[in-house]
PDB file of C-alpha atoms in Angstrom:
ATOM      1  CA  MET A 933      82.118 112.622  95.773  1.00  0.00           C
ATOM      2  CA  ASP A 934      80.298 110.382  93.315  1.00  0.00           C
ATOM      3  CA  LEU A 935      81.476 106.889  94.254  1.00  0.00           C
ATOM      4  CA  ASN A 936      80.041 105.288  91.138  1.00  0.00           C
ATOM      5  CA  ASN A 937      81.983 107.691  88.924  1.00  0.00           C
ATOM      6  CA  GLN A 938      85.161 107.238  90.950  1.00  0.00           C
ATOM      7  CA  VAL A 939      85.002 103.445  90.867  1.00  0.00           C
ATOM      8  CA  GLY A 940      83.902 103.493  87.236  1.00  0.00           C
ATOM      9  CA  ALA A 941      86.921 105.608  86.269  1.00  0.00           C
ATOM     10  CA  VAL A 942      89.253 102.668  86.902  1.00  0.00           C
ATOM     11  CA  ASP A 943      89.819  99.903  84.372  1.00  0.00           C
ATOM     12  CA  ARG A 944      90.690  96.645  86.153  1.00  0.00           C
ATOM     13  CA  THR A 945      92.270  93.526  84.736  1.00  0.00           C
ATOM     14  CA  VAL A 946      93.893  90.438  86.182  1.00  0.00           C
ATOM     15  CA  GLU A 947      96.719  88.845  84.199  1.00  0.00           C
ATOM     16  CA  VAL A 948      97.811  85.281  84.944  1.00  0.00           C
ATOM     17  CA  GLU A 949     101.170  84.035  83.734  1.00  0.00           C
ATOM     18  CA  PRO A 950     102.863  80.630  84.244  1.00  0.00           C
ATOM     19  CA  THR A 951     106.229  80.611  85.995  1.00  0.00           C
ATOM     20  CA  ALA A 952     108.836  77.959  86.745  1.00  0.00           C
ATOM     21  CA  ASP A 953     107.380  77.608  90.257  1.00  0.00           C
ATOM     22  CA  GLY A 954     103.678  77.842  89.446  1.00  0.00           C
ATOM     23  CA  GLU A 955     101.737  80.964  88.461  1.00  0.00           C
ATOM     24  CA  GLU A 956     102.067  84.709  88.839  1.00  0.00           C
ATOM     25  CA  CYS A 957      99.108  87.073  88.869  1.00  0.00           C
ATOM     26  CA  ALA A 958      99.275  90.764  88.058  1.00  0.00           C
ATOM     27  CA  VAL A 959      96.615  93.149  89.310  1.00  0.00           C
ATOM     28  CA  VAL A 960      96.396  95.960  86.742  1.00  0.00           C
ATOM     29  CA  LEU A 961      94.680  99.329  87.211  1.00  0.00           C
ATOM     30  CA  THR A 962      94.405 102.018  84.539  1.00  0.00           C
ATOM     31  CA  ARG A 963      92.967 105.466  85.144  1.00  0.00           C
ATOM     32  CA  ASP A 964      92.935 108.761  83.223  1.00  0.00           C
ATOM     33  CA  PHE A 965      93.644 112.049  85.010  1.00  0.00           C
ATOM     34  CA  GLY A 966      93.294 115.729  84.292  1.00  0.00           C
ATOM     35  CA  ALA A 967      97.052 116.233  84.378  1.00  0.00           C
ATOM     36  CA  ALA A 968      99.738 115.925  81.727  1.00  0.00           C
ATOM     37  CA  ALA A 969     101.743 112.691  81.655  1.00  0.00           C
ATOM     38  CA  GLU A 970     104.878 114.582  82.733  1.00  0.00           C
ATOM     39  CA  GLU A 971     103.070 115.872  85.816  1.00  0.00           C
ATOM     40  CA  LEU A 972     101.825 112.371  86.651  1.00  0.00           C
ATOM     41  CA  TRP A 973     105.426 111.188  86.377  1.00  0.00           C
ATOM     42  CA  ARG A 974     106.602 113.851  88.834  1.00  0.00           C
ATOM     43  CA  LEU A 975     103.754 113.059  91.232  1.00  0.00           C
ATOM     44  CA  CYS A 976     104.809 109.396  91.238  1.00  0.00           C
ATOM     45  CA  THR A 977     108.581 109.823  91.402  1.00  0.00           C
ATOM     46  CA  ASP A 978     109.379 113.074  93.224  1.00  0.00           C
ATOM     47  CA  ARG A 979     109.562 112.493  96.980  1.00  0.00           C
ATOM     48  CA  GLU A 980     108.067 115.889  97.852  1.00  0.00           C
ATOM     49  CA  ARG A 981     105.091 115.376  95.537  1.00  0.00           C
ATOM     50  CA  LEU A 982     104.614 111.753  96.654  1.00  0.00           C
ATOM     51  CA  ALA A 983     104.252 112.885 100.249  1.00  0.00           C
ATOM     52  CA  ARG A 984     101.400 115.236  99.296  1.00  0.00           C
ATOM     53  CA  TRP A 985      99.007 112.544  98.027  1.00  0.00           C
ATOM     54  CA  PHE A 986     100.513 109.140  98.864  1.00  0.00           C
ATOM     55  CA  VAL A 987     102.856 108.726 101.843  1.00  0.00           C
ATOM     56  CA  PRO A 988     106.458 109.824 102.455  1.00  0.00           C
ATOM     57  CA  VAL A 989     108.978 107.809 100.433  1.00  0.00           C
ATOM     58  CA  THR A 990     112.705 107.988 101.119  1.00  0.00           C
ATOM     59  CA  GLY A 991     115.794 106.538  99.491  1.00  0.00           C
ATOM     60  CA  GLU A 992     117.716 106.819  96.266  1.00  0.00           C
ATOM     61  CA  LEU A 993     114.875 107.280  93.790  1.00  0.00           C
ATOM     62  CA  GLU A 994     116.851 106.338  90.686  1.00  0.00           C
ATOM     63  CA  GLU A 995     117.622 103.166  88.765  1.00  0.00           C
ATOM     64  CA  GLU A 996     119.475 100.602  90.918  1.00  0.00           C
ATOM     65  CA  GLY A 997     118.627 102.645  94.003  1.00  0.00           C
ATOM     66  CA  THR A 998     116.540 101.563  96.983  1.00  0.00           C
ATOM     67  CA  TYR A 999     113.448 103.103  98.551  1.00  0.00           C
ATOM     68  CA  GLN A1000     111.393 102.930 101.727  1.00  0.00           C
ATOM     69  CA  VAL A1001     107.676 103.688 101.984  1.00  0.00           C
ATOM     70  CA  GLN A1002     106.946 105.064 105.449  1.00  0.00           C
ATOM     71  CA  ASP A1003     105.519 102.377 107.754  1.00  0.00           C
ATOM     72  CA  ASN A1004     105.205  99.995 104.822  1.00  0.00           C
ATOM     73  CA  THR A1005     107.276  98.351 102.140  1.00  0.00           C
ATOM     74  CA  ALA A1006     110.833  98.758 100.902  1.00  0.00           C
ATOM     75  CA  GLY A1007     112.456  97.644  97.691  1.00  0.00           C
ATOM     76  CA  ARG A1008     114.841  98.175  94.827  1.00  0.00           C
ATOM     77  CA  ILE A1009     114.375 100.223  91.674  1.00  0.00           C
ATOM     78  CA  LEU A1010     114.873  97.754  88.833  1.00  0.00           C
ATOM     79  CA  ALA A1011     114.238 100.024  85.845  1.00  0.00           C
ATOM     80  CA  CYS A1012     113.468 103.674  85.201  1.00  0.00           C
ATOM     81  CA  ASP A1013     112.580 105.333  81.884  1.00  0.00           C
ATOM     82  CA  PRO A1014     111.646 108.976  82.611  1.00  0.00           C
ATOM     83  CA  PRO A1015     109.041 110.271  82.100  1.00  0.00           C
ATOM     84  CA  ARG A1016     107.322 107.082  80.978  1.00  0.00           C
ATOM     85  CA  SER A1017     107.782 104.139  83.326  1.00  0.00           C
ATOM     86  CA  PHE A1018     109.515 102.572  86.282  1.00  0.00           C
ATOM     87  CA  ARG A1019     109.623  99.094  87.830  1.00  0.00           C
ATOM     88  CA  VAL A1020     110.450  98.291  91.456  1.00  0.00           C
ATOM     89  CA  THR A1021     110.443  95.370  93.831  1.00  0.00           C
ATOM     90  CA  TRP A1022     107.749  95.496  96.515  1.00  0.00           C
ATOM     91  CA  GLU A1023     109.124  93.561  99.487  1.00  0.00           C
ATOM     92  CA  PHE A1024     106.312  93.573 102.026  1.00  0.00           C
ATOM     93  CA  SER A1025     105.212  90.199 103.422  1.00  0.00           C
ATOM     94  CA  GLY A1026     106.984  88.541 100.512  1.00  0.00           C
ATOM     95  CA  TYR A1027     108.394  89.501  97.140  1.00  0.00           C
ATOM     96  CA  SER A1028     106.399  91.128  94.366  1.00  0.00           C
ATOM     97  CA  GLU A1029     107.020  93.674  91.612  1.00  0.00           C
ATOM     98  CA  LEU A1030     105.302  96.952  90.803  1.00  0.00           C
ATOM     99  CA  GLU A1031     105.386  98.631  87.390  1.00  0.00           C
ATOM    100  CA  VAL A1032     103.992 102.099  86.651  1.00  0.00           C
ATOM    101  CA  HIS A1033     103.454 103.639  83.194  1.00  0.00           C
ATOM    102  CA  CYS A1034     102.535 107.247  82.360  1.00  0.00           C
ATOM    103  CA  THR A1035     101.019 107.869  78.919  1.00  0.00           C
ATOM    104  CA  ALA A1036     100.080 111.200  77.339  1.00  0.00           C
ATOM    105  CA  LEU A1037      96.486 111.526  76.124  1.00  0.00           C
ATOM    106  CA  SER A1038      96.775 115.253  75.323  1.00  0.00           C
ATOM    107  CA  ASP A1039      98.711 118.274  76.554  1.00  0.00           C
ATOM    108  CA  THR A1040      96.560 118.348  79.685  1.00  0.00           C
ATOM    109  CA  ARG A1041      95.507 114.739  80.260  1.00  0.00           C
ATOM    110  CA  GLY A1042      97.476 111.629  81.050  1.00  0.00           C
ATOM    111  CA  ARG A1043      96.902 107.956  81.767  1.00  0.00           C
ATOM    112  CA  LEU A1044      98.405 106.049  84.683  1.00  0.00           C
ATOM    113  CA  ARG A1045      98.775 102.264  84.542  1.00  0.00           C
ATOM    114  CA  VAL A1046      99.744 100.400  87.714  1.00  0.00           C
ATOM    115  CA  ALA A1047     100.570  96.687  87.519  1.00  0.00           C
ATOM    116  CA  HIS A1048     101.403  94.762  90.694  1.00  0.00           C
ATOM    117  CA  ALA A1049     102.520  91.170  90.104  1.00  0.00           C
ATOM    118  CA  ALA A1050     103.018  88.480  92.737  1.00  0.00           C
ATOM    119  CA  PRO A1051     103.175  84.667  92.885  1.00  0.00           C
ATOM    120  CA  VAL A1052      99.940  82.785  93.454  1.00  0.00           C
ATOM    121  CA  ASP A1053     100.119  81.703  97.107  1.00  0.00           C
ATOM    122  CA  GLU A1054      97.869  81.143 100.115  1.00  0.00           C
ATOM    123  CA  HIS A1055      97.193  84.861 100.435  1.00  0.00           C
ATOM    124  CA  TRP A1056      96.041  85.046  96.815  1.00  0.00           C
ATOM    125  CA  GLU A1057      93.900  81.953  97.194  1.00  0.00           C
ATOM    126  CA  LYS A1058      92.177  83.481 100.236  1.00  0.00           C
ATOM    127  CA  TYR A1059      91.781  87.119  99.142  1.00  0.00           C
ATOM    128  CA  GLY A1060      92.256  87.181  95.364  1.00  0.00           C
ATOM    129  CA  PRO A1061      93.078  90.333  93.379  1.00  0.00           C
ATOM    130  CA  ALA A1062      90.870  92.620  95.468  1.00  0.00           C
ATOM    131  CA  ALA A1063      93.411  92.703  98.319  1.00  0.00           C
ATOM    132  CA  THR A1064      95.987  94.462  96.160  1.00  0.00           C
ATOM    133  CA  GLY A1065      93.466  96.117  93.858  1.00  0.00           C
ATOM    134  CA  ILE A1066      91.479  97.967  96.531  1.00  0.00           C
ATOM    135  CA  GLY A1067      94.675  99.288  98.085  1.00  0.00           C
ATOM    136  CA  TRP A1068      95.958 100.762  94.829  1.00  0.00           C
ATOM    137  CA  GLU A1069      92.499 101.972  93.901  1.00  0.00           C
ATOM    138  CA  GLN A1070      92.428 104.029  97.101  1.00  0.00           C
ATOM    139  CA  ALA A1071      95.787 105.520  96.121  1.00  0.00           C
ATOM    140  CA  LEU A1072      94.444 106.511  92.701  1.00  0.00           C
ATOM    141  CA  LEU A1073      91.369 107.996  94.353  1.00  0.00           C
ATOM    142  CA  GLY A1074      93.645 110.065  96.588  1.00  0.00           C
ATOM    143  CA  LEU A1075      95.635 111.223  93.559  1.00  0.00           C
ATOM    144  CA  ASP A1076      92.469 112.289  91.752  1.00  0.00           C
ATOM    145  CA  ARG A1077      91.238 114.178  94.800  1.00  0.00           C
ATOM    146  CA  TYR A1078      94.617 115.855  95.231  1.00  0.00           C
ATOM    147  CA  LEU A1079      94.661 116.999  91.608  1.00  0.00           C
ATOM    148  CA  GLY A1080      91.128 118.337  91.933  1.00  0.00           C
ATOM    149  CA  THR A1081      91.169 119.918  95.374  1.00  0.00           C
ATOM    150  CA  GLY A1082      94.691 119.817  96.776  1.00  0.00           C
ATOM    151  CA  ASP A1083      93.430 117.456  99.494  1.00  0.00           C
ATOM    152  CA  PRO A1084      93.932 113.692  99.004  1.00  0.00           C
ATOM    153  CA  ASN A1085      91.274 112.853 101.599  1.00  0.00           C
ATOM    154  CA  PRO A1086      87.957 112.186  99.832  1.00  0.00           C
ATOM    155  CA  ASP A1087      85.545 115.037 100.542  1.00  0.00           C
ATOM    156  CA  GLY A1088      88.155 116.438 102.941  1.00  0.00           C
ATOM    157  CA  ASP A1089      87.293 113.697 105.447  1.00  0.00           C
ATOM    158  CA  THR A1090      90.219 113.149 107.800  1.00  0.00           C
ATOM    159  CA  ARG A1091      88.450 110.048 109.127  1.00  0.00           C
ATOM    160  CA  TRP A1092      87.948 108.511 105.687  1.00  0.00           C
ATOM    161  CA  GLU A1093      88.399 104.915 106.811  1.00  0.00           C
ATOM    162  CA  GLU A1094      85.713 105.358 109.474  1.00  0.00           C
ATOM    163  CA  SER A1095      83.112 106.770 107.096  1.00  0.00           C
ATOM    164  CA  ALA A1096      80.139 105.134 105.389  1.00  0.00           C
ATOM    165  CA  ALA A1097      81.489 106.428 102.068  1.00  0.00           C
ATOM    166  CA  TYR A1098      84.692 104.441 102.629  1.00  0.00           C
ATOM    167  CA  ARG A1099      82.739 101.251 103.300  1.00  0.00           C
ATOM    168  CA  ASP A1100      80.635 101.812 100.188  1.00  0.00           C
ATOM    169  CA  PHE A1101      83.778 102.461  98.146  1.00  0.00           C
ATOM    170  CA  VAL A1102      85.436  99.258  99.371  1.00  0.00           C
ATOM    171  CA  MET A1103      82.312  97.170  98.748  1.00  0.00           C
ATOM    172  CA  LEU A1104      81.859  98.483  95.214  1.00  0.00           C
ATOM    173  CA  SER A1105      85.552  98.179  94.372  1.00  0.00           C
ATOM    174  CA  GLY A1106      85.677  94.656  95.820  1.00  0.00           C
ATOM    175  CA  GLN A1107      82.706  93.633  93.681  1.00  0.00           C
ATOM    176  CA  ARG A1108      84.420  94.952  90.550  1.00  0.00           C
ATOM    177  CA  TRP A1109      87.633  93.103  91.388  1.00  0.00           C
ATOM    178  CA  GLY A1110      85.655  89.910  91.846  1.00  0.00           C
ATOM    179  CA  GLU A1111      84.239  90.427  88.355  1.00  0.00           C
ATOM    180  CA  ALA A1112      87.737  91.053  86.964  1.00  0.00           C
ATOM    181  CA  HIS A1113      88.882  87.831  88.644  1.00  0.00           C
ATOM    182  CA  VAL A1114      86.130  85.861  86.898  1.00  0.00           C
ATOM    183  CA  ALA A1115      86.938  87.546  83.570  1.00  0.00           C
ATOM    184  CA  ALA A1116      90.522  86.309  83.942  1.00  0.00           C
ATOM    185  CA  GLY A1117      89.338  82.728  84.371  1.00  0.00           C
ATOM    186  CA  GLY A1118      88.681  82.541  88.103  1.00  0.00           C
ATOM    187  CA  GLU A1119      85.960  80.189  89.294  1.00  0.00           C
ATOM    188  CA  PRO A1120      82.938  82.451  89.982  1.00  0.00           C
ATOM    189  CA  THR A1121      81.983  81.135  93.436  1.00  0.00           C
ATOM    190  CA  ALA A1122      85.578  81.178  94.671  1.00  0.00           C
ATOM    191  CA  ALA A1123      86.180  84.649  93.194  1.00  0.00           C
ATOM    192  CA  GLU A1124      83.083  86.044  94.887  1.00  0.00           C
ATOM    193  CA  ALA A1125      84.098  84.498  98.205  1.00  0.00           C
ATOM    194  CA  SER A1126      87.655  85.862  98.080  1.00  0.00           C
ATOM    195  CA  ALA A1127      86.365  89.339  97.217  1.00  0.00           C
ATOM    196  CA  ALA A1128      83.932  89.176 100.153  1.00  0.00           C
ATOM    197  CA  ARG A1129      86.761  88.189 102.532  1.00  0.00           C
ATOM    198  CA  THR A1130      88.824  91.129 101.297  1.00  0.00           C
ATOM    199  CA  VAL A1131      85.957  93.595 101.768  1.00  0.00           C
ATOM    200  CA  ALA A1132      85.423  92.254 105.282  1.00  0.00           C
ATOM    201  CA  PHE A1133      89.136  92.733 106.030  1.00  0.00           C
ATOM    202  CA  TYR A1134      89.227  96.316 104.750  1.00  0.00           C
ATOM    203  CA  THR A1135      86.043  97.309 106.585  1.00  0.00           C
ATOM    204  CA  GLY A1136      86.834  95.473 109.809  1.00  0.00           C
ATOM    205  CA  ARG A1137      83.756  93.288 109.563  1.00  0.00           C
ATOM    206  CA  GLU A1138      83.558  89.555 110.126  1.00  0.00           C
ATOM    207  CA  LEU A1139      81.924  87.369 107.460  1.00  0.00           C
TER     208      LEU A1139
END
């Protein structure tokens, strides 16, 4: 696996919007895949396909339904426009919203856009966009590997999170998210520090 190519395949942006209670920041990832948009839609919305590359998801996977991600979040499905987009609440350690868009690039290639928006709070101030960004970037990496090999584990490594490749991936991704934070108006020193704290958290290393 070429980590530079994998990390470079993701476009990262941070969008800051004012709200009645302060600010909301959206972490946005866009990546192109060698699969038609309709197939990307099925991979992201069909429970059997989700379990192959993501994790098992149960519930009523339709508009106004609810869902549960195994050992993780739960939420409500706010909007669904097959086979283009859906928006859900993400109710894990607080309230946030996730929106996914599938766009056709050709008959055999599609683009996936993932936007995860949450209020600016103490967690954001400490870890910045990398905390959410690295997590979703790993999911997109797993999807790419699944489409290419049928195995979502990078290089077939069942101990991915214990590998040197994983640490390198997290460090490189964290650096890129720090840069995206600065591009969105974040103070450079603070953005670099929050990205470093996130990398340390993901890799189990103390700063």
